[in-house]
Coordinates of C-alpha atoms and ligand atoms in Angstrom, one line a residue:
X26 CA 96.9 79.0 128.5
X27 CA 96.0 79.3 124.5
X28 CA 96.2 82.5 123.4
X29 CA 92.3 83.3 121.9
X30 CA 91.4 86.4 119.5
X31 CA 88.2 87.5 119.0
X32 CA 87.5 88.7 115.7
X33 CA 84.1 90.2 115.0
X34 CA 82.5 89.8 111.7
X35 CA 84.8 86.7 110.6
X36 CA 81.9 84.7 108.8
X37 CA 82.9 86.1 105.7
X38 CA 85.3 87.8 103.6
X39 CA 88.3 89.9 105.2
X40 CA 87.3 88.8 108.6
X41 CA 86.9 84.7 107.9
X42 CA 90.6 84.7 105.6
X43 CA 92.3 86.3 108.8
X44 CA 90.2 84.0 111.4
X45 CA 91.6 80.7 109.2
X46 CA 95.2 82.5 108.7
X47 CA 95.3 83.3 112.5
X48 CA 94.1 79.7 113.4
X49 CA 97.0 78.2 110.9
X50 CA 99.4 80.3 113.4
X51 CA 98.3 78.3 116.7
X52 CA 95.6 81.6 117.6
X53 CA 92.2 79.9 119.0
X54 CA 89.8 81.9 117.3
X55 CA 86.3 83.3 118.0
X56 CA 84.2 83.4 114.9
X57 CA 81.9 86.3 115.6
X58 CA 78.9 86.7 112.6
X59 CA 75.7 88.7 113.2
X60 CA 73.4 86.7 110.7
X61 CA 75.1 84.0 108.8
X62 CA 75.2 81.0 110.9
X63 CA 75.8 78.8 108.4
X64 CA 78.8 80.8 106.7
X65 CA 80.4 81.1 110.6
X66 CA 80.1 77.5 110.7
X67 CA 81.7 76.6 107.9
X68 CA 84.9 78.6 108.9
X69 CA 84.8 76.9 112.4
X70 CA 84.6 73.2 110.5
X71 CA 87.7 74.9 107.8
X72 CA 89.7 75.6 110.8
X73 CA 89.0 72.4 113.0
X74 CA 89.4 70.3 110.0
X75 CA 93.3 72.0 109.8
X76 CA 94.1 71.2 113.2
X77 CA 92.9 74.6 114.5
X78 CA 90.6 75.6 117.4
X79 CA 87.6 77.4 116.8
X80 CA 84.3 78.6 117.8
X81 CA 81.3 80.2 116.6
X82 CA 79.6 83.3 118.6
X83 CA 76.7 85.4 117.3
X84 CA 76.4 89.3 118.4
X85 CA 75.0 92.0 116.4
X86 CA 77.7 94.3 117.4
X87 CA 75.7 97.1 116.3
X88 CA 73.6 96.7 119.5
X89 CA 73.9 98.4 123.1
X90 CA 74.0 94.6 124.7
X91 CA 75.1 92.8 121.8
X92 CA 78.6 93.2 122.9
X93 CA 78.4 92.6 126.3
X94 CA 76.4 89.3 125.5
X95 CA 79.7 88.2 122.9
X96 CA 82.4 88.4 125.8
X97 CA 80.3 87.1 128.5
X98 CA 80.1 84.1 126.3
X99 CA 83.5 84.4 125.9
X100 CA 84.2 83.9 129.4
X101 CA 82.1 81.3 130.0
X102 CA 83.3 79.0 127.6
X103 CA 86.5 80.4 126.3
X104 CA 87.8 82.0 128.9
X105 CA 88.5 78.9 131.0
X106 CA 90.7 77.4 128.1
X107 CA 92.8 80.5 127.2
X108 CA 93.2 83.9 127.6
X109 CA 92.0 86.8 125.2
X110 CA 95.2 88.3 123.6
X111 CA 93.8 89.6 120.8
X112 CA 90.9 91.5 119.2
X113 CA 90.1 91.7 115.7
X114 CA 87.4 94.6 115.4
X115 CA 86.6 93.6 111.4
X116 CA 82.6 93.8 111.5
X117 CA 81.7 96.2 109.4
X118 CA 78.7 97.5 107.3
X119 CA 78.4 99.8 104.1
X120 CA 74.7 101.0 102.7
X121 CA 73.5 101.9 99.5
X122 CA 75.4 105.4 97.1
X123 CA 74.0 108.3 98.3
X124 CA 74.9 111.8 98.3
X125 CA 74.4 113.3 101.5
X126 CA 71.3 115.4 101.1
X127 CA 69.2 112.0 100.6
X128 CA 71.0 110.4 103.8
X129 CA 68.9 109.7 106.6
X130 CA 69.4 109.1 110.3
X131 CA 68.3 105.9 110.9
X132 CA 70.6 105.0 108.0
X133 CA 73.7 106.5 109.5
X134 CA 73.1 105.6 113.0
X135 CA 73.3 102.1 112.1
X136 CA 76.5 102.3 110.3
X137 CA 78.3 104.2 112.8
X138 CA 76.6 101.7 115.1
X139 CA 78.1 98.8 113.7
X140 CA 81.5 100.2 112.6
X141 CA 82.4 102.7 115.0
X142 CA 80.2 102.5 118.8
X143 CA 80.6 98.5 118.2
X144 CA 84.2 98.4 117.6
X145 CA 84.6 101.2 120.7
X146 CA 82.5 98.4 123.2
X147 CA 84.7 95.6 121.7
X148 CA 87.9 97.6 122.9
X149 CA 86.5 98.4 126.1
X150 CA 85.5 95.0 127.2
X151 CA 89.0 93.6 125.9
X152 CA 90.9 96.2 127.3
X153 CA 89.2 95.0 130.7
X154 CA 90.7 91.5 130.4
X155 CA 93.7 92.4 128.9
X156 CA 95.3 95.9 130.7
X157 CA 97.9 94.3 133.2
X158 CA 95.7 97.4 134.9
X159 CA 93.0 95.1 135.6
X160 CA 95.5 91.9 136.6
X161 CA 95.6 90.6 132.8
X162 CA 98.8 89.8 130.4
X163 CA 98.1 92.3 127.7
X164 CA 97.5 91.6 124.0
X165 CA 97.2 93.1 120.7
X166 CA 93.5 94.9 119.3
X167 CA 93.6 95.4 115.1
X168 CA 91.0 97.5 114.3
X169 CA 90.0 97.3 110.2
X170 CA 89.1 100.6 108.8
X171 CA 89.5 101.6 105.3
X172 CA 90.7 103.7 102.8
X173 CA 87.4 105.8 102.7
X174 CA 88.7 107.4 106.1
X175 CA 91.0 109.3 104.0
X176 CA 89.4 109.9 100.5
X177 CA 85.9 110.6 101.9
X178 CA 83.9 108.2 99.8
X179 CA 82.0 111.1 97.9
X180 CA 78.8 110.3 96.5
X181 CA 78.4 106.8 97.7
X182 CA 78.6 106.7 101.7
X183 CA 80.7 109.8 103.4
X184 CA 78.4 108.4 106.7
X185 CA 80.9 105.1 106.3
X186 CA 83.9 107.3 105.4
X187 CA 83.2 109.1 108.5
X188 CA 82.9 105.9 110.4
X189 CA 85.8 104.9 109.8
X190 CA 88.0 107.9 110.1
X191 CA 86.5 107.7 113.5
X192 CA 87.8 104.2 114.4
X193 CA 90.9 105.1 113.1
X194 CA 90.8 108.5 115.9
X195 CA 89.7 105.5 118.7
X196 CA 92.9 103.6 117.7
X197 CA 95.5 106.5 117.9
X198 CA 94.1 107.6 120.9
X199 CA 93.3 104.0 123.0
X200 CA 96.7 103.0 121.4
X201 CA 98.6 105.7 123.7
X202 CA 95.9 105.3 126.7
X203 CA 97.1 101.3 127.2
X204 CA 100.3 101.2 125.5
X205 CA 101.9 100.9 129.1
X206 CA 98.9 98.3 130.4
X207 CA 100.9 95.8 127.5
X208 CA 98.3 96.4 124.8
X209 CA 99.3 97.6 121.2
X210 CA 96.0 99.0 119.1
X211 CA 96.7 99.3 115.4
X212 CA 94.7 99.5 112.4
X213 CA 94.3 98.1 108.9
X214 CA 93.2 100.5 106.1
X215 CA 92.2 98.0 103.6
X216 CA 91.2 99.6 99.7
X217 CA 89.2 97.5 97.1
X218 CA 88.8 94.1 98.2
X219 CA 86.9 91.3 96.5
X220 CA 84.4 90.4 99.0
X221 CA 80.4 90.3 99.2
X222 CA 80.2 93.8 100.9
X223 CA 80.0 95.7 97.7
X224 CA 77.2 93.6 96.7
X225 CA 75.7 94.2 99.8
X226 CA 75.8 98.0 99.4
X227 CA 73.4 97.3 96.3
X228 CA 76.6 97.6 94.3
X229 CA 78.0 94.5 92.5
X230 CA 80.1 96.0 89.9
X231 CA 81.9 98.6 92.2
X232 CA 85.1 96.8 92.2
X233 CA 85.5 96.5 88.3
X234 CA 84.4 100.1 87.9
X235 CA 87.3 101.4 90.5
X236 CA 89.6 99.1 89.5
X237 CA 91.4 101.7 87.2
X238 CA 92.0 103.9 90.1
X239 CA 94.3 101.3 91.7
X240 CA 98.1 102.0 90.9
X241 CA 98.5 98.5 90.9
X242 CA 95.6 98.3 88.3
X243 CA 93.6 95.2 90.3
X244 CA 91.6 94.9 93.2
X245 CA 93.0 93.2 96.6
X246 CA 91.9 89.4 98.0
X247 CA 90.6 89.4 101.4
X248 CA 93.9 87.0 102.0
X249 CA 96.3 90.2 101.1
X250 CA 94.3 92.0 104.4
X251 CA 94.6 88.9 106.5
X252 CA 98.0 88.9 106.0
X253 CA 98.5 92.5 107.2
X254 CA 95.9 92.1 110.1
X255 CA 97.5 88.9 112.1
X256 CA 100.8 90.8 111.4
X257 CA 99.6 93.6 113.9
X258 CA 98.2 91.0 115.8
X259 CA 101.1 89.0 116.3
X260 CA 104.3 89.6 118.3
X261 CA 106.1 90.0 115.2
X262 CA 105.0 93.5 115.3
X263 CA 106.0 94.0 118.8
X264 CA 106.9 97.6 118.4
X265 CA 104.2 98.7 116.4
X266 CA 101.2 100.8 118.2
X267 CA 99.2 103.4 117.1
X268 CA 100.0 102.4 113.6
X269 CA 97.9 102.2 110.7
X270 CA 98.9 100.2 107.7
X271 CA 97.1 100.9 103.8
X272 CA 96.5 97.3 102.3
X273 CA 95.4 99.2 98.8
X274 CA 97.3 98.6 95.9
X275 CA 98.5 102.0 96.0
X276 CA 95.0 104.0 95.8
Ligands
NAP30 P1 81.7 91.3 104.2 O1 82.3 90.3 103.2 O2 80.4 91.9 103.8 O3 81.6 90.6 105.6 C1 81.1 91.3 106.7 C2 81.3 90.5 107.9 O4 80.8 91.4 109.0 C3 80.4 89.3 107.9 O5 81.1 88.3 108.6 C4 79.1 89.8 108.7 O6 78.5 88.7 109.4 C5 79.8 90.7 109.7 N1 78.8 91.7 110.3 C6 78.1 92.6 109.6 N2 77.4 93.3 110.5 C7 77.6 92.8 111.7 C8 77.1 93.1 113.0 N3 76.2 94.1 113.2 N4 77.6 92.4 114.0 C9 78.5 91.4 113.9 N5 79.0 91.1 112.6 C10 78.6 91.8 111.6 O7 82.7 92.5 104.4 P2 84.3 92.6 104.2 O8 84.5 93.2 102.8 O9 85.0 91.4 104.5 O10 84.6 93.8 105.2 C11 85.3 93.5 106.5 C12 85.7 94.9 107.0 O11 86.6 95.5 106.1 C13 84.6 95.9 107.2 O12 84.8 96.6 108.4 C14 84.7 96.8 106.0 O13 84.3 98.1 106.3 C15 86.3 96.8 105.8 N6 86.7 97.1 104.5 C16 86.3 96.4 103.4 C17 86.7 96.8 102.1 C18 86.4 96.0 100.9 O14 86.7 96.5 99.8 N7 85.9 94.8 101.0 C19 87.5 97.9 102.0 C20 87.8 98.7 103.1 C21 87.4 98.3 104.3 P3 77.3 87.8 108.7 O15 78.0 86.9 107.8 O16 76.6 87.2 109.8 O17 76.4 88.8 107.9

């Protein structure tokens, strides 16, 4: 049986280099997206043309069946060709700077949605076909946070910050809950990274204005994360759990 990982949000940047690097290290892959078919696709097609296996699944991960919908598609067409051994919990969301007095809910709900209750249902259902507990083999779940969990990401989005800094608290303690079920659960605290989500956040020249706050003076490549993310994934880190690993440049 193949060993599959399911790595949410892998359309686009961090998430799509560490689908195609996974792929290049004999992982069948599970593109999730939420909205860009066509940018899912063309990772699939990047990683079939290589050799690779791949396939394409849409869930909003941000909603209450979303996730359940992604794995039972997993089992029915996946599922009879390999076995999950990983997860890649990289879907995330930012929103536009805000202090918090002009936050509202619906705004914050749908962050910690997406980047914290989403990530938590991902674990769940993996854990379920993973835990020798419940018959499986075990595997590996990375979970990609950032460095806002730990400098609070005043004046732009503490509600993300605080997302995050929750994900990381599900890793340390879900690391310890399975770690004798054959599941490691780490995390990857990525700092600036050149990809679309700064844009997306109404904020296109974030990463040249931060830059100077970087030790190493430059921003990171979604590649640089990858690296660090099938890492955790992989039994190369066999006696890493509970970890969580800064991919920042210094910052
Ligand atoms: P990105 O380029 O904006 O890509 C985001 C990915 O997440 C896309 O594939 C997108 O799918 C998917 N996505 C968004 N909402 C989703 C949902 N509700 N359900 C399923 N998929 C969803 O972002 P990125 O910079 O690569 O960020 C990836 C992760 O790294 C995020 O968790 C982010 O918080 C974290 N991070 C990034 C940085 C940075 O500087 N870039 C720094 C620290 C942490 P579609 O293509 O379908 O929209």
């Amino acid at each position: 049986m193949r060993r599959v990982v399911l790595m949410t949000g892998a359309s686009r940047g961090i998430g799509a280099a560490a689908a195609r690097l996974a792929a290049s290290k004999g992982w069948a892959v599970v593109v999730n997206y939420c909205e860009r078919a066509d940018a899912a696709h063309a990772v699939v097609e990047a990683i079939r043309a290589d050799g690779g296996i791949a396939h394409a699944m849409r869930a909003d991960v941000g909603e209450p069946d979303g996730v359940a919908r992604l794995f039972a598609a997993f089992d029915q067409t996946l599922g009879a060709h390999g076995r999950l051994a990983g997860l890649v919990n990289n879907a995330g969301i930012v929103a536009s700077a805000a202090r918090v007095d002009a936050m509202d809910w619906t705004r914050s709900e749908r962050l910690l949605r997406v980047n914290t209750l989403g990530a938590l249902a991902c674990a769940r259902e993996a854990v379920r076909r993973m835990s020798t507990r419940y018959g499986g083999s075990g595997g590996s779940i990375v979970n990609v946070s950032s460095a806002a969990s730990r400098l609070g990401s005043p004046g732009q989005y503490v509600d993300y910050a605080m997302s995050k800094a929750a994900l990381e608290a599900m890793s340390l303690g879900l690391a310890k809950e399975v770690a004798e079920e054959g599941i490691r659960v780490n995390a990857v605290r990525p700092g600036l990274i050149d990809t679309e989500i700064h844009a997306s956040g109404g904020d296109p020249g974030r990463l040249e204005r931060l830059v100077s706050s970087v030790p190493m003076r430059r921003s990171g490549s979604a590649h640089e994360v990858a690296e660090a993310i099938v890492w955790l994934l992989s039994d190369a880190s066999s006696y890493c759990t509970a970890s969580i690993l800064d991919v920042t440049g210094g910052r």
